[in-house]
Amino acid sequence: MTVFNLDAFNEHEQVVFCNDEKSGLKAIICIHSTALGPAVGGCRMWEYASDEEALIDALRLSRGMTYKNAMAGLPFGGGKGVILGDSKTMKTEQLFKAYGRFLNHLNGRYVTAEDVGITTADMAIVHTESDYVAGLEGKSGDPSPLTAYGVYKGIKAAVQHKFARDSLAGTTISVQGVGHVGYYLCRYLHEEGAKLIVSDINQASIDKVVEEFNAIAVGIDEIYDQDVDIYAPCALGATINDQTINRLQCSIVAGAANNQLAEDRHGTELMKKGILYAPDYVINAGGIINISFEENYSLENAMKKVDEIYDTLTEVFETSAREGNTTNQIADQLARERIDRATR
Ligand code: NAD
């Protein structure tokens, strides 16, 4: 297996393979860039089919964090941790403590936080060993509500750009995955009068949004065939792929999931189909923005900064329309410009 030549390796500064026999911890920490500051990005716990799949996921997520932090105007570089294993059965105190000790070896080059499969309670255990943890309860806490708020604002920017409408009332939106972020997003959308179509592999999560927000539940695979204005992927990445893209009947793709496009070319295909794509790492930056307020936390200040996602996305949409390049290419270009400017 090659590592340095992987497409996803893409200028990474450092990749650390962590192995702790006693606790059973197997983790990969990727630091893509520290050009703008310490690499900050969540830690995901997932049962990957192979080590290679875990590495590629971590590399792609880590590069995404560099771009996300740059586009959000934060003084952070990009990094990501993945812990290999089933988050429902393999979590132990020893495992998270071991992860914390590995963070200490990096001496602040990487600061971790929660992501899929990880809770603030897990991060509190990591914090008993390491200071390089953010998103702690009592400080900025669970980033999901602010991620959802940012996605909601981003959806409004997309609706304004695509339909010249300020309100989401009467808009039909499919939300794939109603977990931490998806649930709060559904609440914002419902409060503004949007009609919701939802899917999740977890029946209890579905029942909650059906009951609270009048959502209509559809099957895991049916979510792609819905006649909706907006498709909001809020589960896992790469759901815009060769199998799904021609099934989409929406005008906008805007959701919380990281790495929504299986490949960059799917951004071009969305554009050809007339579907406006809100680049994932721009629209889902609310959580990391919230984390940037970790010390002296103020929800009001964090929300004000998250509001900027609306303007950043509008700039991306308008530049894309003017230059004829895809929104994902424009976002990458703007992020690289910001990093270059800062490093110069
Ligand atoms: P979560 O694990 O709480 O929620 C994900 C939900 O998706 C779960 O309810 C799960 O059952 C469901 N799901 C899994 N596979 C599915 C499938 N095939 N079809 C439908 N539903 C499925 O995670 P989260 O924190 O809500 O994050 C959701 C997405 O947003 C992830 O891609 C994450 O990386 C991204 N994200 C989250 C944050 C944050 O602040 N939590 C920030 C930025 C990006």
mmCIF file of C-alpha atoms and ligand atoms in Angstrom:
data_model
loop_
_atom_site.group_PDB
_atom_site.id
_atom_site.type_symbol
_atom_site.label_atom_id
_atom_site.label_comp_id
_atom_site.label_asym_id
_atom_site.label_seq_id
_atom_site.Cartn_x
_atom_site.Cartn_y
_atom_site.Cartn_z
ATOM 1 C CA MET A 1 0.000 0.000 0.000
ATOM 2 C CA THR A 2 1.362 3.399 -0.939
ATOM 3 C CA VAL A 3 0.847 6.374 1.375
ATOM 4 C CA PHE A 4 2.773 9.405 0.085
ATOM 5 C CA ASN A 5 1.405 8.885 -3.436
ATOM 6 C CA LEU A 6 -2.239 8.611 -2.432
ATOM 7 C CA ASP A 7 -4.401 11.345 -3.997
ATOM 8 C CA ALA A 8 -5.760 12.069 -0.535
ATOM 9 C CA PHE A 9 -2.238 12.549 0.908
ATOM 10 C CA ASN A 10 -2.201 15.912 -0.851
ATOM 11 C CA GLU A 11 0.574 17.905 0.846
ATOM 12 C CA HIS A 12 -0.046 16.540 4.357
ATOM 13 C CA GLU A 13 2.589 17.661 6.850
ATOM 14 C CA GLN A 14 2.354 14.663 9.151
ATOM 15 C CA VAL A 15 0.472 11.409 9.648
ATOM 16 C CA VAL A 16 0.685 9.544 12.945
ATOM 17 C CA PHE A 17 -0.371 5.913 13.414
ATOM 18 C CA CYS A 18 -1.237 5.346 17.073
ATOM 19 C CA ASN A 19 -1.210 1.856 18.573
ATOM 20 C CA ASP A 20 -1.723 1.138 22.265
ATOM 21 C CA GLU A 21 -1.765 -2.584 22.972
ATOM 22 C CA LYS A 22 -3.089 -2.278 26.536
ATOM 23 C CA SER A 23 -6.246 -0.330 25.705
ATOM 24 C CA GLY A 24 -6.629 -1.658 22.163
ATOM 25 C CA LEU A 25 -6.479 1.869 20.724
ATOM 26 C CA LYS A 26 -5.768 2.020 17.030
ATOM 27 C CA ALA A 27 -5.972 5.553 15.687
ATOM 28 C CA ILE A 28 -4.667 7.710 12.866
ATOM 29 C CA ILE A 29 -4.006 11.414 13.329
ATOM 30 C CA CYS A 30 -3.514 13.441 10.160
ATOM 31 C CA ILE A 31 -2.107 16.957 10.151
ATOM 32 C CA HIS A 32 -2.663 18.503 6.743
ATOM 33 C CA SER A 33 -1.463 22.022 7.437
ATOM 34 C CA THR A 34 -0.361 24.234 10.296
ATOM 35 C CA ALA A 35 0.146 27.266 8.018
ATOM 36 C CA LEU A 36 -2.635 29.284 9.676
ATOM 37 C CA GLY A 37 -2.202 27.898 13.198
ATOM 38 C CA PRO A 38 -2.448 24.609 15.107
ATOM 39 C CA ALA A 39 -4.318 21.923 13.164
ATOM 40 C CA VAL A 40 -7.819 21.706 14.646
ATOM 41 C CA GLY A 41 -10.371 19.083 13.659
ATOM 42 C CA GLY A 42 -12.638 16.502 15.213
ATOM 43 C CA CYS A 43 -11.974 12.887 16.076
ATOM 44 C CA ARG A 44 -14.203 10.247 14.491
ATOM 45 C CA MET A 45 -14.734 6.710 15.811
ATOM 46 C CA TRP A 46 -15.804 4.321 13.087
ATOM 47 C CA GLU A 47 -15.557 0.644 12.213
ATOM 48 C CA TYR A 48 -13.770 0.880 8.874
ATOM 49 C CA ALA A 49 -13.675 -2.038 6.451
ATOM 50 C CA SER A 50 -9.867 -1.730 6.237
ATOM 51 C CA ASP A 51 -6.938 0.304 7.544
ATOM 52 C CA GLU A 52 -6.598 1.836 4.089
ATOM 53 C CA GLU A 53 -10.206 3.050 4.157
ATOM 54 C CA ALA A 54 -9.567 4.619 7.588
ATOM 55 C CA LEU A 55 -6.402 6.353 6.375
ATOM 56 C CA ILE A 56 -8.058 7.762 3.268
ATOM 57 C CA ASP A 57 -11.037 8.985 5.284
ATOM 58 C CA ALA A 58 -8.739 10.677 7.810
ATOM 59 C CA LEU A 59 -6.623 12.278 5.065
ATOM 60 C CA ARG A 60 -9.643 13.615 3.173
ATOM 61 C CA LEU A 61 -11.260 14.948 6.336
ATOM 62 C CA SER A 62 -8.028 16.536 7.489
ATOM 63 C CA ARG A 63 -7.471 18.409 4.213
ATOM 64 C CA GLY A 64 -11.105 19.507 4.392
ATOM 65 C CA MET A 65 -10.403 20.986 7.835
ATOM 66 C CA THR A 66 -7.570 23.136 6.464
ATOM 67 C CA TYR A 67 -9.912 24.580 3.857
ATOM 68 C CA LYS A 68 -12.833 24.818 6.284
ATOM 69 C CA ASN A 69 -10.824 26.753 8.868
ATOM 70 C CA ALA A 70 -9.379 29.046 6.203
ATOM 71 C CA MET A 71 -12.810 29.812 4.712
ATOM 72 C CA ALA A 72 -14.259 30.439 8.168
ATOM 73 C CA GLY A 73 -11.499 32.992 8.783
ATOM 74 C CA LEU A 74 -10.121 31.094 11.798
ATOM 75 C CA PRO A 75 -6.466 31.083 12.934
ATOM 76 C CA PHE A 76 -6.322 27.285 12.649
ATOM 77 C CA GLY A 77 -4.692 24.785 10.367
ATOM 78 C CA GLY A 78 -6.375 21.503 9.459
ATOM 79 C CA GLY A 79 -6.159 18.042 10.979
ATOM 80 C CA LYS A 80 -8.322 15.079 11.885
ATOM 81 C CA GLY A 81 -8.175 12.000 14.080
ATOM 82 C CA VAL A 82 -9.899 8.683 13.493
ATOM 83 C CA ILE A 83 -10.184 5.915 16.063
ATOM 84 C CA LEU A 84 -10.717 2.548 14.408
ATOM 85 C CA GLY A 85 -13.514 0.544 16.014
ATOM 86 C CA ASP A 86 -17.190 0.295 16.826
ATOM 87 C CA SER A 87 -18.225 3.318 18.876
ATOM 88 C CA LYS A 88 -21.148 1.379 20.378
ATOM 89 C CA THR A 89 -19.126 -1.499 21.818
ATOM 90 C CA MET A 90 -15.424 -0.596 21.942
ATOM 91 C CA LYS A 91 -15.285 2.620 23.952
ATOM 92 C CA THR A 92 -13.348 2.441 27.231
ATOM 93 C CA GLU A 93 -11.812 4.991 29.535
ATOM 94 C CA GLN A 94 -8.364 3.495 28.876
ATOM 95 C CA LEU A 95 -8.795 3.885 25.123
ATOM 96 C CA PHE A 96 -9.560 7.611 25.332
ATOM 97 C CA LYS A 97 -6.779 8.189 27.857
ATOM 98 C CA ALA A 98 -4.329 6.516 25.477
ATOM 99 C CA TYR A 99 -5.590 8.771 22.672
ATOM 100 C CA GLY A 100 -4.947 11.783 24.929
ATOM 101 C CA ARG A 101 -1.345 10.678 25.524
ATOM 102 C CA PHE A 102 -0.762 10.468 21.770
ATOM 103 C CA LEU A 103 -2.078 14.040 21.458
ATOM 104 C CA ASN A 104 0.537 15.123 23.990
ATOM 105 C CA HIS A 105 3.333 13.706 21.799
ATOM 106 C CA LEU A 106 2.196 16.180 19.132
ATOM 107 C CA ASN A 107 2.636 19.010 21.606
ATOM 108 C CA GLY A 108 -0.237 21.168 20.346
ATOM 109 C CA ARG A 109 0.323 20.726 16.627
ATOM 110 C CA TYR A 110 -3.115 19.019 16.593
ATOM 111 C CA VAL A 111 -6.123 19.897 18.771
ATOM 112 C CA THR A 112 -8.962 17.378 18.784
ATOM 113 C CA ALA A 113 -12.736 17.647 19.315
ATOM 114 C CA GLU A 114 -15.783 15.430 18.882
ATOM 115 C CA ASP A 115 -17.017 14.104 15.555
ATOM 116 C CA VAL A 116 -19.139 11.148 14.428
ATOM 117 C CA GLY A 117 -19.172 8.391 17.053
ATOM 118 C CA ILE A 118 -17.634 10.609 19.745
ATOM 119 C CA THR A 119 -19.394 12.532 22.522
ATOM 120 C CA THR A 120 -18.382 15.395 24.777
ATOM 121 C CA ALA A 121 -18.201 12.820 27.608
ATOM 122 C CA ASP A 122 -15.534 10.902 25.636
ATOM 123 C CA MET A 123 -13.639 14.151 25.097
ATOM 124 C CA ALA A 124 -13.786 14.855 28.834
ATOM 125 C CA ILE A 125 -11.863 11.596 29.382
ATOM 126 C CA VAL A 126 -9.291 12.564 26.731
ATOM 127 C CA HIS A 127 -8.949 15.866 28.575
ATOM 128 C CA THR A 128 -7.869 14.077 31.782
ATOM 129 C CA GLU A 129 -4.637 13.246 29.915
ATOM 130 C CA SER A 130 -4.266 16.126 27.476
ATOM 131 C CA ASP A 131 -4.939 19.845 27.164
ATOM 132 C CA TYR A 132 -5.162 19.577 23.389
ATOM 133 C CA VAL A 133 -8.930 19.048 23.396
ATOM 134 C CA ALA A 134 -11.705 21.501 22.475
ATOM 135 C CA GLY A 135 -15.493 21.397 22.509
ATOM 136 C CA LEU A 136 -15.618 20.504 26.198
ATOM 137 C CA GLU A 137 -18.798 20.615 28.256
ATOM 138 C CA GLY A 138 -18.810 23.811 30.334
ATOM 139 C CA LYS A 139 -16.772 25.533 27.624
ATOM 140 C CA SER A 140 -17.972 25.582 23.999
ATOM 141 C CA GLY A 141 -19.624 22.148 24.450
ATOM 142 C CA ASP A 142 -21.300 20.081 21.730
ATOM 143 C CA PRO A 143 -20.598 21.825 18.390
ATOM 144 C CA SER A 144 -23.607 20.208 16.640
ATOM 145 C CA PRO A 145 -26.250 22.896 17.381
ATOM 146 C CA LEU A 146 -24.022 25.611 15.889
ATOM 147 C CA THR A 147 -23.119 23.409 12.930
ATOM 148 C CA ALA A 148 -26.858 23.039 12.313
ATOM 149 C CA TYR A 149 -27.374 26.789 12.686
ATOM 150 C CA GLY A 150 -24.650 27.438 10.084
ATOM 151 C CA VAL A 151 -26.181 24.899 7.675
ATOM 152 C CA TYR A 152 -29.573 26.566 8.145
ATOM 153 C CA LYS A 153 -28.014 29.963 7.310
ATOM 154 C CA GLY A 154 -26.222 28.405 4.339
ATOM 155 C CA ILE A 155 -29.475 26.914 3.039
ATOM 156 C CA LYS A 156 -31.022 30.384 3.230
ATOM 157 C CA ALA A 157 -28.106 31.821 1.220
ATOM 158 C CA ALA A 158 -28.549 29.081 -1.396
ATOM 159 C CA VAL A 159 -32.327 29.677 -1.607
ATOM 160 C CA GLN A 160 -31.734 33.408 -1.982
ATOM 161 C CA HIS A 161 -29.201 32.815 -4.765
ATOM 162 C CA LYS A 162 -31.190 30.141 -6.605
ATOM 163 C CA PHE A 163 -34.783 31.311 -6.142
ATOM 164 C CA ALA A 164 -34.305 34.960 -5.013
ATOM 165 C CA ARG A 165 -36.356 34.115 -1.919
ATOM 166 C CA ASP A 166 -35.608 35.034 1.669
ATOM 167 C CA SER A 167 -37.962 32.585 3.366
ATOM 168 C CA LEU A 168 -37.939 28.801 3.495
ATOM 169 C CA ALA A 169 -41.702 28.627 4.074
ATOM 170 C CA GLY A 170 -43.241 26.027 1.769
ATOM 171 C CA THR A 171 -39.826 24.729 0.649
ATOM 172 C CA THR A 172 -39.461 20.938 0.610
ATOM 173 C CA ILE A 173 -36.199 19.681 2.055
ATOM 174 C CA SER A 174 -34.904 16.113 2.370
ATOM 175 C CA VAL A 175 -32.573 15.552 5.300
ATOM 176 C CA GLN A 176 -30.462 12.402 5.189
ATOM 177 C CA GLY A 177 -29.391 11.548 8.739
ATOM 178 C CA VAL A 178 -31.158 13.131 11.688
ATOM 179 C CA GLY A 179 -28.482 12.609 14.331
ATOM 180 C CA HIS A 180 -26.811 15.407 16.290
ATOM 181 C CA VAL A 181 -26.697 17.986 13.490
ATOM 182 C CA GLY A 182 -29.652 16.714 11.432
ATOM 183 C CA TYR A 183 -32.026 16.953 14.391
ATOM 184 C CA TYR A 184 -31.207 20.604 15.175
ATOM 185 C CA LEU A 185 -31.273 21.455 11.461
ATOM 186 C CA CYS A 186 -34.777 19.959 11.139
ATOM 187 C CA ARG A 187 -35.882 22.149 14.026
ATOM 188 C CA TYR A 188 -34.677 25.361 12.330
ATOM 189 C CA LEU A 189 -36.221 24.343 9.002
ATOM 190 C CA HIS A 190 -39.528 23.329 10.554
ATOM 191 C CA GLU A 191 -39.735 26.570 12.543
ATOM 192 C CA GLU A 192 -39.462 28.474 9.272
ATOM 193 C CA GLY A 193 -42.227 26.480 7.616
ATOM 194 C CA ALA A 194 -40.237 24.053 5.460
ATOM 195 C CA LYS A 195 -41.685 20.599 4.709
ATOM 196 C CA LEU A 196 -39.307 17.823 5.746
ATOM 197 C CA ILE A 197 -38.589 14.403 4.265
ATOM 198 C CA VAL A 198 -36.104 12.431 6.352
ATOM 199 C CA SER A 199 -34.173 9.169 6.460
ATOM 200 C CA ASP A 200 -31.980 7.545 9.087
ATOM 201 C CA ILE A 201 -30.784 4.055 9.939
ATOM 202 C CA ASN A 202 -31.824 4.699 13.535
ATOM 203 C CA GLN A 203 -35.592 4.359 14.007
ATOM 204 C CA ALA A 204 -35.656 6.269 17.307
ATOM 205 C CA SER A 205 -34.056 9.324 15.653
ATOM 206 C CA ILE A 206 -36.622 9.149 12.847
ATOM 207 C CA ASP A 207 -39.559 8.846 15.257
ATOM 208 C CA LYS A 208 -38.430 11.970 17.090
ATOM 209 C CA VAL A 209 -38.384 14.253 14.030
ATOM 210 C CA VAL A 210 -41.589 12.773 12.647
ATOM 211 C CA GLU A 211 -43.333 13.523 15.916
ATOM 212 C CA GLU A 212 -41.764 16.896 16.697
ATOM 213 C CA PHE A 213 -41.491 18.409 13.214
ATOM 214 C CA ASN A 214 -44.161 16.623 11.131
ATOM 215 C CA ALA A 215 -41.414 15.112 8.980
ATOM 216 C CA ILE A 216 -42.214 12.357 6.482
ATOM 217 C CA ALA A 217 -39.903 9.351 6.847
ATOM 218 C CA VAL A 218 -38.651 7.481 3.778
ATOM 219 C CA GLY A 219 -36.348 4.481 3.329
ATOM 220 C CA ILE A 220 -32.554 4.716 3.421
ATOM 221 C CA ASP A 221 -32.249 4.420 -0.349
ATOM 222 C CA GLU A 222 -35.470 6.271 -1.248
ATOM 223 C CA ILE A 223 -34.100 9.587 0.022
ATOM 224 C CA TYR A 224 -32.300 10.174 -3.306
ATOM 225 C CA ASP A 225 -35.515 9.939 -5.385
ATOM 226 C CA GLN A 226 -37.542 12.575 -3.585
ATOM 227 C CA ASP A 227 -38.993 15.500 -5.490
ATOM 228 C CA VAL A 228 -37.599 18.237 -3.255
ATOM 229 C CA ASP A 229 -36.160 21.740 -3.525
ATOM 230 C CA ILE A 230 -33.165 20.919 -1.369
ATOM 231 C CA TYR A 231 -31.271 17.757 -0.469
ATOM 232 C CA ALA A 232 -29.392 18.106 2.832
ATOM 233 C CA PRO A 233 -26.916 15.261 3.407
ATOM 234 C CA CYS A 234 -26.302 15.081 7.169
ATOM 235 C CA ALA A 235 -25.117 11.483 7.593
ATOM 236 C CA LEU A 236 -21.877 10.341 5.987
ATOM 237 C CA GLY A 237 -19.750 11.511 3.060
ATOM 238 C CA ALA A 238 -19.660 10.615 -0.652
ATOM 239 C CA THR A 239 -23.434 10.368 -1.076
ATOM 240 C CA ILE A 240 -23.183 12.383 -4.313
ATOM 241 C CA ASN A 241 -21.737 9.649 -6.484
ATOM 242 C CA ASP A 242 -22.209 7.827 -9.807
ATOM 243 C CA GLN A 243 -25.073 5.764 -8.372
ATOM 244 C CA THR A 244 -27.055 8.663 -6.878
ATOM 245 C CA ILE A 245 -26.389 11.771 -8.940
ATOM 246 C CA ASN A 246 -28.885 11.081 -11.728
ATOM 247 C CA ARG A 247 -31.592 10.241 -9.226
ATOM 248 C CA LEU A 248 -31.485 13.628 -7.498
ATOM 249 C CA GLN A 249 -34.485 15.833 -8.297
ATOM 250 C CA CYS A 250 -33.490 18.791 -6.140
ATOM 251 C CA SER A 251 -32.349 22.295 -7.145
ATOM 252 C CA ILE A 252 -29.890 22.668 -4.253
ATOM 253 C CA VAL A 253 -27.554 20.343 -2.337
ATOM 254 C CA ALA A 254 -26.738 21.870 1.048
ATOM 255 C CA GLY A 255 -26.051 19.836 4.177
ATOM 256 C CA ALA A 256 -23.715 19.137 7.064
ATOM 257 C CA ALA A 257 -21.881 15.992 5.991
ATOM 258 C CA ASN A 258 -18.173 16.243 5.236
ATOM 259 C CA ASN A 259 -16.860 15.218 1.791
ATOM 260 C CA GLN A 260 -20.293 15.022 0.187
ATOM 261 C CA LEU A 261 -18.913 14.681 -3.357
ATOM 262 C CA ALA A 262 -17.451 11.209 -3.961
ATOM 263 C CA GLU A 263 -15.078 12.924 -6.421
ATOM 264 C CA ASP A 264 -14.598 16.555 -7.489
ATOM 265 C CA ARG A 265 -16.046 15.751 -10.922
ATOM 266 C CA HIS A 266 -19.420 15.199 -9.251
ATOM 267 C CA GLY A 267 -19.417 18.947 -8.536
ATOM 268 C CA THR A 268 -19.173 19.539 -12.298
ATOM 269 C CA GLU A 269 -22.023 17.101 -12.906
ATOM 270 C CA LEU A 270 -24.226 18.850 -10.358
ATOM 271 C CA MET A 271 -23.535 22.161 -12.081
ATOM 272 C CA LYS A 272 -24.415 20.676 -15.488
ATOM 273 C CA LYS A 273 -27.704 19.467 -14.043
ATOM 274 C CA GLY A 274 -28.437 22.986 -12.786
ATOM 275 C CA ILE A 275 -28.139 21.936 -9.135
ATOM 276 C CA LEU A 276 -26.525 24.525 -6.868
ATOM 277 C CA TYR A 277 -24.021 22.888 -4.519
ATOM 278 C CA ALA A 278 -23.085 24.556 -1.212
ATOM 279 C CA PRO A 279 -19.491 23.331 -0.647
ATOM 280 C CA ASP A 280 -19.573 21.132 2.461
ATOM 281 C CA TYR A 281 -16.658 22.615 4.327
ATOM 282 C CA VAL A 282 -18.033 26.141 3.911
ATOM 283 C CA ILE A 283 -21.593 25.418 5.002
ATOM 284 C CA ASN A 284 -20.717 23.077 7.894
ATOM 285 C CA ALA A 285 -18.135 25.317 9.612
ATOM 286 C CA GLY A 286 -20.482 26.353 12.451
ATOM 287 C CA GLY A 287 -19.128 23.723 14.835
ATOM 288 C CA ILE A 288 -15.480 24.654 14.399
ATOM 289 C CA ILE A 289 -16.392 28.338 14.657
ATOM 290 C CA ASN A 290 -18.112 27.526 17.953
ATOM 291 C CA ILE A 291 -14.953 25.746 19.113
ATOM 292 C CA SER A 292 -12.862 28.805 18.243
ATOM 293 C CA PHE A 293 -14.708 30.559 21.092
ATOM 294 C CA GLU A 294 -13.688 27.815 23.566
ATOM 295 C CA GLU A 295 -11.980 30.205 25.985
ATOM 296 C CA ASN A 296 -14.397 32.829 27.434
ATOM 297 C CA TYR A 297 -17.293 31.180 25.608
ATOM 298 C CA SER A 298 -20.170 33.370 24.424
ATOM 299 C CA LEU A 299 -23.004 31.804 22.414
ATOM 300 C CA GLU A 300 -23.989 35.218 21.074
ATOM 301 C CA ASN A 301 -20.501 35.913 19.701
ATOM 302 C CA ALA A 302 -20.232 32.403 18.256
ATOM 303 C CA MET A 303 -23.595 32.761 16.469
ATOM 304 C CA LYS A 304 -22.582 36.154 15.076
ATOM 305 C CA LYS A 305 -19.470 34.608 13.551
ATOM 306 C CA VAL A 306 -21.501 31.636 12.228
ATOM 307 C CA ASP A 307 -23.827 34.141 10.514
ATOM 308 C CA GLU A 308 -20.865 34.980 8.241
ATOM 309 C CA ILE A 309 -21.336 31.604 6.516
ATOM 310 C CA TYR A 310 -24.255 33.241 4.650
ATOM 311 C CA ASP A 311 -21.956 35.898 3.118
ATOM 312 C CA THR A 312 -19.086 33.510 2.436
ATOM 313 C CA LEU A 313 -21.397 31.150 0.552
ATOM 314 C CA THR A 314 -22.978 34.026 -1.357
ATOM 315 C CA GLU A 315 -19.461 35.061 -2.466
ATOM 316 C CA VAL A 316 -18.791 31.467 -3.591
ATOM 317 C CA PHE A 317 -22.106 31.233 -5.504
ATOM 318 C CA GLU A 318 -21.658 34.608 -7.199
ATOM 319 C CA THR A 319 -18.033 33.946 -8.176
ATOM 320 C CA SER A 320 -19.042 30.543 -9.555
ATOM 321 C CA ALA A 321 -21.846 32.115 -11.623
ATOM 322 C CA ARG A 322 -19.489 34.825 -12.914
ATOM 323 C CA GLU A 323 -16.501 32.621 -13.730
ATOM 324 C CA GLY A 324 -18.331 29.460 -14.803
ATOM 325 C CA ASN A 325 -16.367 27.214 -12.433
ATOM 326 C CA THR A 326 -18.050 24.891 -9.952
ATOM 327 C CA THR A 327 -18.761 26.102 -6.438
ATOM 328 C CA ASN A 328 -16.381 23.470 -5.025
ATOM 329 C CA GLN A 329 -13.569 24.706 -7.286
ATOM 330 C CA ILE A 330 -14.273 28.310 -6.278
ATOM 331 C CA ALA A 331 -14.272 27.429 -2.566
ATOM 332 C CA ASP A 332 -10.943 25.570 -2.938
ATOM 333 C CA GLN A 333 -9.497 28.542 -4.825
ATOM 334 C CA LEU A 334 -10.659 31.083 -2.200
ATOM 335 C CA ALA A 335 -9.364 28.871 0.638
ATOM 336 C CA ARG A 336 -5.941 28.501 -1.024
ATOM 337 C CA GLU A 337 -5.782 32.270 -1.599
ATOM 338 C CA ARG A 338 -6.514 32.886 2.096
ATOM 339 C CA ILE A 339 -3.818 30.402 3.166
ATOM 340 C CA ASP A 340 -1.273 31.878 0.710
ATOM 341 C CA ARG A 341 -2.037 35.424 1.880
ATOM 342 C CA ALA A 342 -1.609 34.446 5.523
ATOM 343 C CA THR A 343 1.601 32.498 4.976
ATOM 344 C CA ARG A 344 3.143 35.319 2.913
HETATM 345 P P1 NAD B 1 -24.324 11.715 14.098
HETATM 346 O O1 NAD B 1 -23.606 10.417 14.126
HETATM 347 O O2 NAD B 1 -24.905 12.261 15.343
HETATM 348 O O3 NAD B 1 -25.521 11.661 13.031
HETATM 349 C C1 NAD B 1 -25.429 10.988 11.845
HETATM 350 C C2 NAD B 1 -26.771 10.312 11.625
HETATM 351 O O4 NAD B 1 -26.778 9.696 10.357
HETATM 352 C C3 NAD B 1 -27.079 9.223 12.648
HETATM 353 O O5 NAD B 1 -28.363 9.439 13.209
HETATM 354 C C4 NAD B 1 -27.016 7.935 11.842
HETATM 355 O O6 NAD B 1 -27.908 6.951 12.330
HETATM 356 C C5 NAD B 1 -27.407 8.430 10.470
HETATM 357 N N1 NAD B 1 -26.980 7.600 9.353
HETATM 358 C C6 NAD B 1 -25.848 6.861 9.214
HETATM 359 N N2 NAD B 1 -25.838 6.249 8.008
HETATM 360 C C7 NAD B 1 -26.982 6.624 7.384
HETATM 361 C C8 NAD B 1 -27.543 6.359 6.119
HETATM 362 N N3 NAD B 1 -26.939 5.555 5.243
HETATM 363 N N4 NAD B 1 -28.716 6.931 5.785
HETATM 364 C C9 NAD B 1 -29.357 7.757 6.658
HETATM 365 N N5 NAD B 1 -28.867 8.048 7.894
HETATM 366 C C10 NAD B 1 -27.700 7.482 8.225
HETATM 367 O O7 NAD B 1 -23.307 12.750 13.434
HETATM 368 P P2 NAD B 1 -23.430 14.326 13.385
HETATM 369 O O8 NAD B 1 -22.559 14.886 14.428
HETATM 370 O O9 NAD B 1 -24.850 14.716 13.321
HETATM 371 O O10 NAD B 1 -22.735 14.635 11.988
HETATM 372 C C11 NAD B 1 -23.422 14.419 10.767
HETATM 373 C C12 NAD B 1 -22.505 14.750 9.599
HETATM 374 O O11 NAD B 1 -22.106 16.130 9.692
HETATM 375 C C13 NAD B 1 -21.194 13.954 9.581
HETATM 376 O O12 NAD B 1 -20.819 13.730 8.245
HETATM 377 C C14 NAD B 1 -20.193 14.884 10.242
HETATM 378 O O13 NAD B 1 -18.870 14.638 9.826
HETATM 379 C C15 NAD B 1 -20.677 16.211 9.734
HETATM 380 N N6 NAD B 1 -20.306 17.318 10.593
HETATM 381 C C16 NAD B 1 -20.697 17.323 11.893
HETATM 382 C C17 NAD B 1 -20.329 18.407 12.711
HETATM 383 C C18 NAD B 1 -20.781 18.485 14.130
HETATM 384 O O14 NAD B 1 -20.689 19.571 14.719
HETATM 385 N N7 NAD B 1 -21.281 17.406 14.722
HETATM 386 C C19 NAD B 1 -19.575 19.455 12.182
HETATM 387 C C20 NAD B 1 -19.214 19.417 10.820
HETATM 388 C C21 NAD B 1 -19.586 18.351 10.052
#
